[in-house]
Short mmCIF file of C-alpha atoms and ligand atoms in Angstrom, two decimals:
data_model
loop_
_atom_site.label_atom_id
_atom_site.label_comp_id
_atom_site.label_asym_id
_atom_site.label_seq_id
_atom_site.Cartn_x
_atom_site.Cartn_y
_atom_site.Cartn_z
CA MET A 1 113.09 151.20 114.36
CA PRO A 2 111.65 147.73 114.10
CA LYS A 3 110.05 146.86 117.26
CA THR A 4 111.62 143.58 117.63
CA ALA A 5 115.05 145.03 117.11
CA ALA A 6 114.34 147.67 119.72
CA LYS A 7 113.47 144.93 122.19
CA SER A 8 116.80 143.11 121.51
CA LEU A 9 118.68 146.36 122.08
CA ALA A 10 118.15 146.43 125.76
CA PRO A 11 121.71 146.23 127.51
CA ARG A 12 122.05 142.68 128.77
CA GLY A 13 125.60 143.17 130.20
CA ARG A 14 128.50 140.68 129.55
CA ALA A 15 126.46 137.68 130.52
CA GLY A 16 124.03 138.44 127.75
CA ALA A 17 122.04 135.63 126.30
CA ASP A 18 123.87 136.14 122.79
CA ARG A 19 127.34 136.03 124.35
CA GLU A 20 126.32 132.87 126.13
CA ARG A 21 125.55 131.32 122.72
CA GLY A 22 128.99 132.57 121.72
CA ARG A 23 127.67 134.67 118.80
CA ARG A 24 130.30 136.93 117.46
CA VAL A 25 130.82 139.94 115.17
CA LEU A 26 133.93 140.51 113.28
CA LEU A 27 134.14 144.20 112.84
CA VAL A 28 136.41 145.47 109.87
CA VAL A 29 137.27 149.12 110.28
CA THR A 30 138.69 150.78 107.20
CA GLY A 31 140.23 154.29 106.62
CA GLY A 32 137.48 156.87 106.80
CA ILE A 33 137.01 159.67 109.23
CA ALA A 34 134.03 157.88 110.51
CA ALA A 35 136.29 155.19 112.04
CA TYR A 36 136.62 157.44 115.10
CA LYS A 37 133.07 156.23 115.97
CA THR A 38 133.98 152.65 116.06
CA PRO A 39 134.89 152.27 119.63
CA GLU A 40 131.46 153.39 120.45
CA LEU A 41 130.01 151.01 117.91
CA VAL A 42 131.96 148.23 119.59
CA ARG A 43 130.67 149.17 122.95
CA ARG A 44 127.12 149.21 121.77
CA LEU A 45 127.30 145.83 119.89
CA ARG A 46 128.77 144.37 123.13
CA GLU A 47 125.90 145.76 125.08
CA THR A 48 123.48 143.57 123.12
CA GLY A 49 125.56 140.64 124.37
CA LEU A 50 127.49 140.03 121.06
CA ALA A 51 131.33 139.31 121.14
CA VAL A 52 133.14 141.61 118.85
CA ARG A 53 136.61 141.17 117.26
CA CYS A 54 138.15 143.96 115.37
CA VAL A 55 140.18 144.12 112.21
CA LEU A 56 141.92 147.47 111.42
CA THR A 57 143.25 148.38 107.98
CA ARG A 58 146.53 150.27 107.62
CA ALA A 59 144.35 153.50 106.71
CA GLY A 60 141.83 152.87 109.60
CA ARG A 61 144.91 153.13 112.04
CA GLU A 62 145.16 156.85 110.94
CA PHE A 63 141.61 157.54 112.23
CA VAL A 64 141.36 155.17 115.31
CA ALA A 65 144.05 153.79 117.72
CA PRO A 66 144.25 149.90 117.80
CA LEU A 67 144.49 150.22 121.59
CA ALA A 68 141.09 151.93 121.84
CA LEU A 69 139.48 149.10 119.87
CA ALA A 70 141.32 146.42 121.86
CA ALA A 71 140.18 148.00 125.05
CA VAL A 72 136.54 148.16 124.04
CA SER A 73 136.38 144.70 122.53
CA GLU A 74 138.56 143.23 125.15
CA ASP A 75 140.34 141.22 122.41
CA LYS A 76 143.28 141.42 120.22
CA VAL A 77 143.04 143.86 117.22
CA TYR A 78 144.10 142.11 114.11
CA ASP A 79 145.61 144.20 111.29
CA ASP A 80 148.39 142.37 109.64
CA LEU A 81 147.99 139.66 107.03
CA PHE A 82 151.51 138.80 107.09
CA SER A 83 152.21 138.66 110.86
CA LEU A 84 153.49 135.14 111.61
CA THR A 85 152.39 135.38 115.27
CA ILE A 86 148.79 136.39 114.23
CA GLU A 87 148.69 133.66 111.41
CA SER A 88 149.93 130.94 113.80
CA GLU A 89 147.32 131.86 116.44
CA MET A 90 144.47 132.86 114.22
CA GLY A 91 144.74 132.32 110.43
CA HIS A 92 142.64 134.81 108.36
CA ILE A 93 140.25 132.22 107.19
CA ARG A 94 139.48 131.14 110.90
CA LEU A 95 139.16 134.75 111.81
CA SER A 96 136.20 135.30 109.32
CA ARG A 97 134.77 131.77 109.80
CA GLU A 98 134.40 132.24 113.51
CA ALA A 99 132.05 135.12 113.11
CA ASP A 100 128.39 134.90 112.86
CA LEU A 101 128.42 138.19 110.73
CA VAL A 102 131.12 140.35 109.50
CA VAL A 103 130.34 144.11 109.75
CA VAL A 104 132.47 146.58 107.62
CA ALA A 105 132.20 150.10 109.19
CA PRO A 106 133.10 152.36 107.95
CA ALA A 107 133.32 150.75 104.38
CA THR A 108 135.24 153.29 102.15
CA ALA A 109 134.81 153.28 98.47
CA ASP A 110 138.14 151.42 98.28
CA ILE A 111 137.10 148.44 100.34
CA LEU A 112 133.90 148.22 98.48
CA ALA A 113 135.91 148.32 95.13
CA LYS A 114 138.11 145.68 96.46
CA LEU A 115 135.25 143.34 97.54
CA ALA A 116 133.50 143.68 94.32
CA ALA A 117 136.69 143.06 92.31
CA GLY A 118 137.72 140.22 94.50
CA LEU A 119 140.97 141.66 95.50
CA ALA A 120 142.96 140.34 98.47
CA GLY A 121 145.98 142.48 99.15
CA ASP A 122 145.61 142.99 103.07
CA LEU A 123 144.04 141.41 105.86
CA ALA A 124 140.56 142.91 105.56
CA SER A 125 140.18 142.36 101.94
CA THR A 126 141.39 138.83 102.18
CA LEU A 127 139.03 137.74 104.86
CA LEU A 128 136.10 139.48 103.07
CA LEU A 129 136.99 137.41 100.05
CA ALA A 130 137.50 134.14 102.26
CA THR A 131 134.47 134.46 104.52
CA ASP A 132 131.40 132.24 104.17
CA LYS A 133 129.48 134.47 106.54
CA PRO A 134 126.94 137.25 105.76
CA VAL A 135 128.62 140.78 105.35
CA LEU A 136 126.89 143.97 106.42
CA ALA A 137 128.47 147.11 105.35
CA ALA A 138 128.05 150.73 106.47
CA PRO A 139 129.39 152.78 103.63
CA ALA A 140 131.04 156.18 104.48
CA MET A 141 132.71 158.45 101.89
CA ASN A 142 132.46 161.88 100.24
CA VAL A 143 129.25 162.53 98.40
CA ARG A 144 130.93 162.72 94.87
CA MET A 145 132.61 159.28 95.53
CA TRP A 146 129.25 157.83 96.65
CA GLU A 147 127.50 158.89 93.50
CA HIS A 148 130.25 157.87 91.13
CA PRO A 149 129.00 155.20 88.69
CA ALA A 150 131.96 153.11 89.77
CA THR A 151 130.80 153.07 93.22
CA GLN A 152 127.31 152.53 92.40
CA ALA A 153 128.22 149.51 90.05
CA ASN A 154 130.16 148.03 92.92
CA LEU A 155 127.31 148.56 95.23
CA ALA A 156 124.81 146.75 92.75
CA THR A 157 127.35 143.93 92.43
CA LEU A 158 127.81 143.43 95.98
CA ARG A 159 123.97 143.60 96.67
CA GLN A 160 123.39 140.90 94.19
CA ARG A 161 126.02 138.82 96.13
CA GLY A 162 123.97 139.35 99.19
CA VAL A 163 125.98 141.99 100.91
CA VAL A 164 123.53 144.13 103.15
CA PHE A 165 124.00 147.87 103.42
CA VAL A 166 122.98 150.11 106.37
CA GLY A 167 123.41 153.85 105.28
CA PRO A 168 124.86 155.95 104.32
CA GLU A 169 123.05 158.99 105.50
CA GLU A 170 122.76 162.53 104.25
CA GLY A 171 124.34 165.41 106.01
CA ASP A 172 127.42 167.49 106.66
CA MET A 173 130.60 165.89 105.73
CA ALA A 174 134.03 166.13 107.27
CA CYS A 175 135.33 167.52 104.00
CA GLY A 176 132.82 170.51 104.23
CA GLU A 177 130.38 169.42 101.71
CA TRP A 178 126.83 168.30 102.18
CA GLY A 179 125.03 165.21 100.91
CA MET A 180 124.84 161.44 101.00
CA GLY A 181 127.89 159.52 102.38
CA ARG A 182 127.97 160.00 106.18
CA MET A 183 128.29 156.53 107.93
CA ALA A 184 125.04 155.55 109.65
CA GLU A 185 125.18 156.26 113.32
CA PRO A 186 126.45 153.40 115.64
CA GLU A 187 122.96 152.84 117.05
CA THR A 188 121.69 152.43 113.52
CA ILE A 189 124.33 149.91 112.79
CA VAL A 190 123.49 148.10 116.01
CA GLU A 191 119.84 147.98 115.03
CA ALA A 192 120.67 146.41 111.66
CA VAL A 193 122.88 143.89 113.18
CA ALA A 194 120.43 143.12 115.85
CA ALA A 195 117.73 142.68 113.28
CA PHE A 196 120.00 140.63 111.20
CA LEU A 197 121.09 138.29 113.84
CA ALA A 198 118.68 138.48 116.67
CA LEU A 199 116.06 136.12 115.67
CA LYS A 200 118.14 133.88 113.54
CA THR A 201 118.39 130.97 116.21
CA THR A 202 115.76 132.03 118.50
CA GLY A 203 111.93 132.62 117.39
CA PRO A 204 108.99 131.67 119.56
CA VAL A 205 109.98 128.25 120.62
CA GLY A 206 106.91 126.06 121.43
CA ALA A 207 104.45 128.94 120.93
CA LEU A 208 102.87 127.06 118.06
CA ALA A 209 102.54 123.70 119.76
CA GLY A 210 99.49 121.84 118.87
CA THR A 211 98.97 123.73 115.63
CA ARG A 212 99.31 122.60 112.08
CA ALA A 213 101.19 124.40 109.32
CA LEU A 214 101.40 124.11 105.57
CA VAL A 215 104.30 125.66 103.82
CA THR A 216 104.86 125.68 100.06
CA SER A 217 108.46 126.15 98.76
CA GLY A 218 110.67 126.17 95.68
CA PRO A 219 109.75 126.60 92.06
CA THR A 220 107.34 124.55 89.92
CA TRP A 221 108.43 122.83 86.77
CA GLU A 222 105.94 122.74 83.91
CA ALA A 223 106.65 120.41 81.26
CA LEU A 224 106.89 121.28 77.51
CA ASP A 225 107.83 117.80 76.41
CA PRO A 226 109.36 114.81 78.09
CA VAL A 227 112.68 116.59 78.09
CA ARG A 228 112.13 120.41 78.57
CA TYR A 229 110.20 122.53 81.06
CA VAL A 230 109.55 126.08 82.15
CA ALA A 231 110.58 126.91 85.62
CA ASN A 232 112.01 129.96 87.70
CA ARG A 233 114.90 130.86 89.82
CA SER A 234 113.49 130.10 93.27
CA SER A 235 115.91 128.00 95.31
CA GLY A 236 113.55 127.02 98.26
CA LYS A 237 115.75 128.66 100.76
CA GLN A 238 113.17 131.14 102.05
CA GLY A 239 110.22 128.64 102.02
CA HIS A 240 112.30 125.82 103.79
CA ALA A 241 113.55 128.64 106.36
CA ILE A 242 109.78 129.25 107.07
CA ALA A 243 109.09 125.50 107.54
CA ARG A 244 111.88 125.19 109.88
CA ALA A 245 111.00 128.19 111.91
CA LEU A 246 107.34 127.13 112.25
CA ALA A 247 108.43 123.70 113.28
CA ARG A 248 110.84 125.28 115.89
CA ALA A 249 107.79 127.05 117.28
CA GLY A 250 106.13 123.77 117.77
CA ALA A 251 103.86 123.56 114.77
CA ARG A 252 103.40 120.30 112.98
CA VAL A 253 104.48 121.24 109.44
CA THR A 254 103.86 119.84 106.13
CA LEU A 255 106.18 121.27 103.46
CA VAL A 256 105.26 121.01 100.02
CA THR A 257 108.39 121.60 97.81
CA GLY A 258 109.00 121.88 94.10
CA PRO A 259 112.45 120.60 92.76
CA VAL A 260 115.14 122.22 94.84
CA ALA A 261 118.78 121.25 95.78
CA LEU A 262 118.06 121.54 99.54
CA ALA A 263 117.93 118.60 102.04
CA ASP A 264 114.54 117.79 103.48
CA PRO A 265 114.35 119.75 106.84
CA PRO A 266 114.66 117.02 109.66
CA GLY A 267 111.39 116.39 111.52
CA ILE A 268 109.20 117.95 108.88
CA ALA A 269 106.73 116.06 106.64
CA THR A 270 108.10 116.87 103.05
CA VAL A 271 106.13 116.34 99.95
CA HIS A 272 108.00 116.52 96.69
CA VAL A 273 106.10 117.84 93.57
CA GLU A 274 107.00 119.11 90.25
CA SER A 275 103.99 121.03 88.58
CA ALA A 276 101.77 123.55 90.16
CA ARG A 277 98.83 121.23 89.77
CA GLU A 278 100.67 118.59 91.81
CA MET A 279 101.45 121.19 94.36
CA LEU A 280 97.86 122.19 94.66
CA GLU A 281 96.94 118.56 95.10
CA ALA A 282 99.47 118.08 97.84
CA CYS A 283 98.35 121.20 99.64
CA GLU A 284 94.70 120.16 99.56
CA ARG A 285 95.77 116.62 100.99
CA ALA A 286 97.63 118.46 103.69
CA LEU A 287 94.50 120.20 105.18
CA PRO A 288 93.40 121.04 107.66
CA ALA A 289 95.88 123.48 108.86
CA ASP A 290 95.76 126.38 111.05
CA VAL A 291 98.32 128.47 108.91
CA ALA A 292 99.35 128.28 105.32
CA VAL A 293 102.36 130.05 104.02
CA CYS A 294 102.72 130.07 100.34
CA ALA A 295 106.38 130.85 99.69
CA ALA A 296 106.78 128.81 96.54
CA ALA A 297 107.36 130.52 93.23
CA VAL A 298 104.38 128.75 91.32
CA ALA A 299 104.56 129.09 87.57
CA ASP A 300 101.37 131.03 86.50
CA TRP A 301 101.25 129.10 83.17
CA ARG A 302 101.84 125.68 81.94
CA ALA A 303 101.95 124.35 78.33
CA ALA A 304 98.29 123.78 77.16
CA ASN A 305 99.27 120.79 75.48
CA PRO A 306 102.62 119.23 76.55
CA ALA A 307 104.05 117.26 73.58
CA ARG A 308 104.40 113.53 74.37
CA SER A 309 107.62 113.14 72.31
CA LYS A 310 110.62 115.62 72.24
CA ILE A 311 109.67 118.51 70.21
CA LYS A 312 111.95 118.86 67.07
CA LYS A 313 113.41 121.72 65.34
CA THR A 314 111.64 122.77 62.14
CA GLY A 315 113.77 125.96 61.26
CA ARG A 316 110.53 127.89 61.94
CA PRO A 317 109.72 129.94 65.03
CA LEU A 318 107.85 127.69 67.54
CA SER A 319 104.62 128.80 69.21
CA LEU A 320 103.55 127.51 72.41
CA ALA A 321 100.05 127.87 73.83
CA LEU A 322 100.03 128.25 77.52
CA ALA A 323 97.17 127.61 79.88
CA GLU A 324 96.79 129.37 83.43
CA ASN A 325 97.60 127.26 86.30
CA PRO A 326 95.46 126.97 89.40
CA ASP A 327 96.16 129.67 91.96
CA ILE A 328 97.20 127.71 95.03
CA LEU A 329 97.25 130.57 97.52
CA GLY A 330 93.87 131.76 96.15
CA THR A 331 92.49 128.30 96.50
CA LEU A 332 93.59 127.87 100.02
CA ALA A 333 92.22 131.35 100.94
CA ARG A 334 88.86 130.45 99.73
CA ALA A 335 88.57 126.89 100.96
CA GLY A 336 85.46 127.58 102.94
CA ALA A 337 85.37 125.55 106.06
CA ARG A 338 88.78 124.04 105.35
CA ARG A 339 90.36 127.47 104.98
CA PRO A 340 93.44 127.84 107.33
CA ARG A 341 92.74 130.43 109.95
CA LEU A 342 95.76 132.39 108.65
CA VAL A 343 96.57 132.35 104.89
CA ILE A 344 99.97 134.18 104.06
CA GLY A 345 101.41 134.78 100.66
CA PHE A 346 104.50 136.27 99.11
CA ALA A 347 104.67 138.81 96.30
CA ALA A 348 107.54 138.58 94.01
CA GLU A 349 107.85 141.91 92.20
CA THR A 350 110.36 144.01 90.20
CA GLY A 351 108.51 147.15 90.72
CA ASP A 352 105.59 148.92 92.66
CA LEU A 353 106.12 146.54 95.46
CA VAL A 354 103.34 147.60 97.83
CA ALA A 355 100.79 148.53 95.34
CA ASN A 356 101.07 145.22 93.56
CA ALA A 357 101.15 143.34 96.96
CA ARG A 358 97.98 145.11 98.05
CA LYS A 359 96.35 144.02 94.67
CA LYS A 360 97.39 140.44 95.48
CA LEU A 361 96.12 140.58 98.97
CA ALA A 362 92.64 141.61 97.67
CA ALA A 363 92.52 139.29 94.61
CA LYS A 364 93.74 136.24 96.35
CA GLY A 365 91.80 136.82 99.53
CA CYS A 366 94.75 136.12 101.87
CA ASP A 367 95.47 137.61 105.19
CA TRP A 368 99.02 138.75 104.80
CA ILE A 369 101.43 139.29 101.96
CA LEU A 370 105.27 139.57 102.34
CA ALA A 371 106.35 141.51 99.29
CA ASN A 372 109.94 141.02 98.13
CA ASP A 373 111.73 142.78 95.32
CA VAL A 374 113.20 139.99 93.15
CA SER A 375 114.84 142.23 90.50
CA ALA A 376 118.14 140.79 89.37
CA ASP A 377 120.22 143.11 91.46
CA THR A 378 118.63 142.28 94.87
CA GLY A 379 119.95 138.65 94.87
CA VAL A 380 116.76 137.43 96.67
CA PHE A 381 116.34 134.37 94.40
CA GLY A 382 118.85 131.88 95.65
CA GLY A 383 120.50 134.32 98.19
CA ASP A 384 120.52 134.25 101.90
CA VAL A 385 119.06 137.46 102.55
CA ASN A 386 115.71 139.04 102.06
CA THR A 387 113.96 142.44 102.57
CA VAL A 388 110.13 142.44 102.70
CA GLU A 389 107.27 144.77 102.97
CA PHE A 390 104.85 143.19 105.38
CA VAL A 391 101.49 143.89 103.88
CA THR A 392 98.06 143.42 105.75
CA ARG A 393 94.75 145.09 105.48
CA ALA A 394 95.54 147.23 108.50
CA GLY A 395 98.88 148.63 106.76
CA THR A 396 102.35 148.05 105.67
CA GLU A 397 105.56 147.56 107.71
CA SER A 398 109.04 147.78 106.16
CA TRP A 399 111.03 144.92 107.51
CA PRO A 400 114.88 145.53 107.46
CA ALA A 401 117.15 143.31 105.53
CA LEU A 402 117.11 140.03 107.28
CA SER A 403 118.84 136.52 106.70
CA LYS A 404 116.16 134.20 105.29
CA ASP A 405 116.26 132.46 108.76
CA ALA A 406 115.72 135.52 110.67
CA LEU A 407 112.82 136.54 108.49
CA ALA A 408 111.22 133.22 108.90
CA ALA A 409 111.81 133.50 112.74
CA ARG A 410 110.18 136.92 112.65
CA LEU A 411 107.26 135.61 110.58
CA ALA A 412 106.76 132.62 112.81
CA ALA A 413 106.62 134.96 115.93
CA ARG A 414 103.97 137.10 114.11
CA VAL A 415 102.00 133.87 113.14
CA ALA A 416 102.15 132.64 116.86
CA ASP A 417 100.76 136.19 118.10
CA ALA A 418 98.01 135.97 115.48
CA LEU A 419 96.87 132.37 116.26
CA GLY A 420 97.15 133.03 119.95
CA SER A 421 95.82 130.46 122.17
CA GLY A 422 92.77 129.69 119.66
CA ARG A 423 91.96 126.09 119.01
CA SER A 424 93.94 124.24 116.58
CA ALA A 425 92.83 122.93 113.09
CA LYS A 426 92.73 119.39 114.72
CA SER A 427 90.45 120.34 117.60
CA ARG A 428 88.19 122.33 115.20
CA LYS A 429 87.91 119.12 113.02
CA ARG A 430 87.09 117.10 116.11
CA SER A 431 84.40 119.40 117.10
CA ARG A 432 82.70 119.45 113.71
CA ARG A 433 82.40 115.74 113.63
O1 LIG B 501 113.22 130.37 96.78
P1 LIG B 501 114.22 131.46 97.26
O2 LIG B 501 115.36 131.40 96.20
O3 LIG B 501 114.65 131.51 98.69
O4 LIG B 501 113.34 132.90 96.81
C1 LIG B 501 112.30 133.22 97.56
C2 LIG B 501 111.20 133.69 96.83
C3 LIG B 501 111.59 134.95 96.18
C4 LIG B 501 110.80 132.69 95.78
C5 LIG B 501 109.91 134.08 97.89
O5 LIG B 501 110.42 135.00 98.76
C6 LIG B 501 108.74 134.56 97.13
O6 LIG B 501 108.63 135.64 96.80
N1 LIG B 501 107.87 133.62 96.81
C7 LIG B 501 106.68 133.81 96.05
C8 LIG B 501 107.03 133.90 94.56
C9 LIG B 501 105.84 134.02 93.58
O7 LIG B 501 105.28 133.17 92.86
O8 LIG B 501 105.30 135.31 93.74
P2 LIG B 501 103.97 135.76 92.89
O9 LIG B 501 104.00 137.19 93.15
O10 LIG B 501 104.06 135.40 91.41
O11 LIG B 501 102.73 135.01 93.55
C10 LIG B 501 102.16 135.63 94.68
C11 LIG B 501 101.70 134.49 95.65
O12 LIG B 501 100.83 133.67 94.98
C12 LIG B 501 102.72 133.79 96.12
O13 LIG B 501 102.54 133.41 97.55
C13 LIG B 501 102.77 132.35 95.35
O14 LIG B 501 103.15 131.36 96.16
C14 LIG B 501 101.03 132.30 95.24
N2 LIG B 501 100.98 131.56 93.80
C15 LIG B 501 101.22 132.06 92.71
C16 LIG B 501 100.79 131.62 91.50
C17 LIG B 501 100.07 130.38 91.50
N3 LIG B 501 99.59 129.81 90.51
N4 LIG B 501 99.75 129.89 92.76
C18 LIG B 501 100.13 130.39 93.98
O15 LIG B 501 99.83 130.04 94.94
#
């Protein structure tokens, strides 16, 4: 269990801090035998301080009584898309929008297929289609259904769209078979929910006061000619979230960003650049810093000789000579006296995550690497969720799937721990004078 999640699971009673902040889980219970565990799940979620509201499908009613869910959630149970009473009190759109997280447990093969196909025939599927909130699903089904190519294709589609999965687990099944398909235990689901939500709005407020941070974010664009460029799929969401989390912790942050469609984070000095060489220059100007986090997806190559005018078609294949770009992370890590005390990079990989991250840690000379799998089906580029291996010289930690904000807050907490009460870059600069 991740340590921070464990901490956040301590029962805090009804007056828990989360509930005071009005944070809510919408639990969609669909029709699998594991639905009998959902009153226990609701009880445990509420112990963390979260408010829980339940939606029950018609098949779900066969396995768990609405009254049981209403009693443990201390709320009405919603089960009918067409009930005028419910629609007038609480439209299905509002139902999903009022939640911080939608949890589907158990998530049957049927609801996953509906969600993947965009079907909206009942309250559960309609609100899942209508929601703008993250969705965490705990699949539960027979092992053959789980292994079926249709289910696996649906899972891949949903992962790509940012749905986070917890479980299933291997074991004996209600149908007498053995294999993968048991719903994760309620405490495991609660851990995943806590990890996903717990640090989203908290993080170490004020713990980095007096420090300076440099964050890179977004892609770089490398011009081929005045019209065209080479780029990548980074949206800047992860880097910007890190800049916000460090600023929330009290650091004075400079954010150096490539071209993104995001607004500049309020209160953060944001420098806009296009190419890798411009990004390096801006980073060097931002020194000294106590911590540098390189989350930008910097192009490794640029056109060796970008054309001055638009390249014309000739009917023949076009060859482009590429030159290697400077390595910003490596440069910051080897900046001698100007080296930030903590230099952190990412590794964007499509295989051998940890082995490649270790190679990068050594080659670039940084202190920590957050390795994320950016294969097309993970939805990391541009999505709101990220799952990283946190790699240091001391070892590797697997962090659970987190919203990019929660990941940023967790990283900010680690930065605050590592920098401790040491002197800031500013005070070190003063004492060198
Ligand atoms: O922006 P999002 O859509 O939210 O997606 C987030 C992300 C996937 C872009 C982010 O989490 C991430 O992985 N960022 C690093 C992407 C990358 O360039 O990885 P890399 O493995 O190619 O590079 C390793 C490290 O070296 C990175 O810290 C990178 O910033 C740095 N680098 C790479 C090349 C270069 N010329 N200079 C660098 O500083």
